Amino acid sequence: MNCLRDENAWPVIHARNRNNHNNNMLYCIELIEHVFIPLFWFILKGRKKSKYGVMGMVGKVVEIKRWDKTEGQVLVNGELWKAICDIPLPQGSKAVILDIEGLTLKLKPHEN
């Protein structure tokens, strides 16, 4: 039977094409949902600063416990750390962590 000449065959052919199109659309949606959205989410999540560890301390406000000219000790999360700063800092004042070199923090005065 030739489908091109049979008038009853046209709805079947169109239904097959429509189902194929729907399947392609479904595959595309599944690809976006299971590949691109999670990939995008992981990329954005990876850009956040770590709240833990050494790099999580950068930018944190600390309290000066002891200070002598350009170095002293500061309190960070309940721990005393050795710190340095180009500017003398008064005991009891606040400072911000700029960088960490080994076990020494580089500070700048905190501006209220």
PDB file of N, CA, C and O in Angstrom, residues 16 26 29 31 41 43 47-49 53 55-56 64 67 98 109-110:
ATOM      1  N   ARG A  16       3.230  10.317  13.758  1.00  0.00           N
ATOM      2  CA  ARG A  16       4.604   9.844  13.959  1.00  0.00           C
ATOM      3  C   ARG A  16       5.571  11.027  14.011  1.00  0.00           C
ATOM      4  O   ARG A  16       6.455  11.084  14.853  1.00  0.00           O
ATOM      5  N   LEU A  26      11.545  16.522  24.506  1.00  0.00           N
ATOM      6  CA  LEU A  26      11.716  15.910  25.820  1.00  0.00           C
ATOM      7  C   LEU A  26      13.197  15.658  26.114  1.00  0.00           C
ATOM      8  O   LEU A  26      13.665  15.926  27.213  1.00  0.00           O
ATOM      9  N   ILE A  29      14.843  18.990  26.963  1.00  0.00           N
ATOM     10  CA  ILE A  29      14.487  19.430  28.316  1.00  0.00           C
ATOM     11  C   ILE A  29      15.237  18.614  29.361  1.00  0.00           C
ATOM     12  O   ILE A  29      15.757  19.155  30.333  1.00  0.00           O
ATOM     13  N   LEU A  31      18.116  17.114  28.981  1.00  0.00           N
ATOM     14  CA  LEU A  31      19.516  17.511  28.915  1.00  0.00           C
ATOM     15  C   LEU A  31      19.745  18.799  29.699  1.00  0.00           C
ATOM     16  O   LEU A  31      20.680  18.896  30.494  1.00  0.00           O
ATOM     17  N   TRP A  41      24.811  25.551  38.488  1.00  0.00           N
ATOM     18  CA  TRP A  41      24.699  25.660  39.939  1.00  0.00           C
ATOM     19  C   TRP A  41      26.053  25.406  40.604  1.00  0.00           C
ATOM     20  O   TRP A  41      26.443  26.135  41.511  1.00  0.00           O
ATOM     21  N   ILE A  43      29.042  25.796  39.296  1.00  0.00           N
ATOM     22  CA  ILE A  43      29.956  26.895  38.965  1.00  0.00           C
ATOM     23  C   ILE A  43      29.685  28.079  39.885  1.00  0.00           C
ATOM     24  O   ILE A  43      30.610  28.671  40.433  1.00  0.00           O
ATOM     25  N   ARG A  47      32.158  29.670  43.408  1.00  0.00           N
ATOM     26  CA  ARG A  47      32.702  31.025  43.503  1.00  0.00           C
ATOM     27  C   ARG A  47      32.572  31.622  44.892  1.00  0.00           C
ATOM     28  O   ARG A  47      33.165  32.647  45.173  1.00  0.00           O
ATOM     29  N   LYS A  48      31.791  31.005  45.741  1.00  0.00           N
ATOM     30  CA  LYS A  48      31.620  31.531  47.088  1.00  0.00           C
ATOM     31  C   LYS A  48      32.906  31.363  47.881  1.00  0.00           C
ATOM     32  O   LYS A  48      33.637  30.402  47.705  1.00  0.00           O
ATOM     33  N   LYS A  49      33.150  32.327  48.770  1.00  0.00           N
ATOM     34  CA  LYS A  49      34.305  32.244  49.643  1.00  0.00           C
ATOM     35  C   LYS A  49      34.098  31.137  50.661  1.00  0.00           C
ATOM     36  O   LYS A  49      33.003  30.958  51.172  1.00  0.00           O
ATOM     37  N   GLY A  53      38.579  27.238  57.296  1.00  0.00           N
ATOM     38  CA  GLY A  53      39.971  27.156  56.893  1.00  0.00           C
ATOM     39  C   GLY A  53      40.612  28.532  56.843  1.00  0.00           C
ATOM     40  O   GLY A  53      40.033  29.544  57.226  1.00  0.00           O
ATOM     41  N   MET A  55      41.632  30.474  54.235  1.00  0.00           N
ATOM     42  CA  MET A  55      41.121  31.486  53.305  1.00  0.00           C
ATOM     43  C   MET A  55      39.761  32.026  53.735  1.00  0.00           C
ATOM     44  O   MET A  55      39.369  33.105  53.329  1.00  0.00           O
ATOM     45  N   GLY A  56      39.060  31.317  54.581  1.00  0.00           N
ATOM     46  CA  GLY A  56      37.791  31.812  55.103  1.00  0.00           C
ATOM     47  C   GLY A  56      37.985  32.939  56.107  1.00  0.00           C
ATOM     48  O   GLY A  56      37.049  33.633  56.470  1.00  0.00           O
ATOM     49  N   ILE A  64      42.345  43.080  68.640  1.00  0.00           N
ATOM     50  CA  ILE A  64      43.758  43.133  69.009  1.00  0.00           C
ATOM     51  C   ILE A  64      43.875  42.826  70.504  1.00  0.00           C
ATOM     52  O   ILE A  64      43.296  43.521  71.340  1.00  0.00           O
ATOM     53  N   TRP A  67      49.812  44.153  71.354  1.00  0.00           N
ATOM     54  CA  TRP A  67      50.432  44.789  70.182  1.00  0.00           C
ATOM     55  C   TRP A  67      51.679  45.554  70.597  1.00  0.00           C
ATOM     56  O   TRP A  67      51.695  46.233  71.620  1.00  0.00           O
ATOM     57  N   LEU A  98      43.871  40.999  55.975  1.00  0.00           N
ATOM     58  CA  LEU A  98      44.116  41.207  54.543  1.00  0.00           C
ATOM     59  C   LEU A  98      44.640  39.954  53.866  1.00  0.00           C
ATOM     60  O   LEU A  98      44.262  39.628  52.745  1.00  0.00           O
ATOM     61  N   PRO A 109      43.848  48.423  59.838  1.00  0.00           N
ATOM     62  CA  PRO A 109      42.906  48.902  60.859  1.00  0.00           C
ATOM     63  C   PRO A 109      41.469  48.846  60.334  1.00  0.00           C
ATOM     64  O   PRO A 109      41.195  49.095  59.163  1.00  0.00           O
ATOM     65  N   HIS A 110      40.564  48.479  61.242  1.00  0.00           N
ATOM     66  CA  HIS A 110      39.136  48.420  60.886  1.00  0.00           C
ATOM     67  C   HIS A 110      38.546  49.815  60.958  1.00  0.00           C
ATOM     68  O   HIS A 110      38.740  50.542  61.937  1.00  0.00           O
TER      69      HIS A 110
END
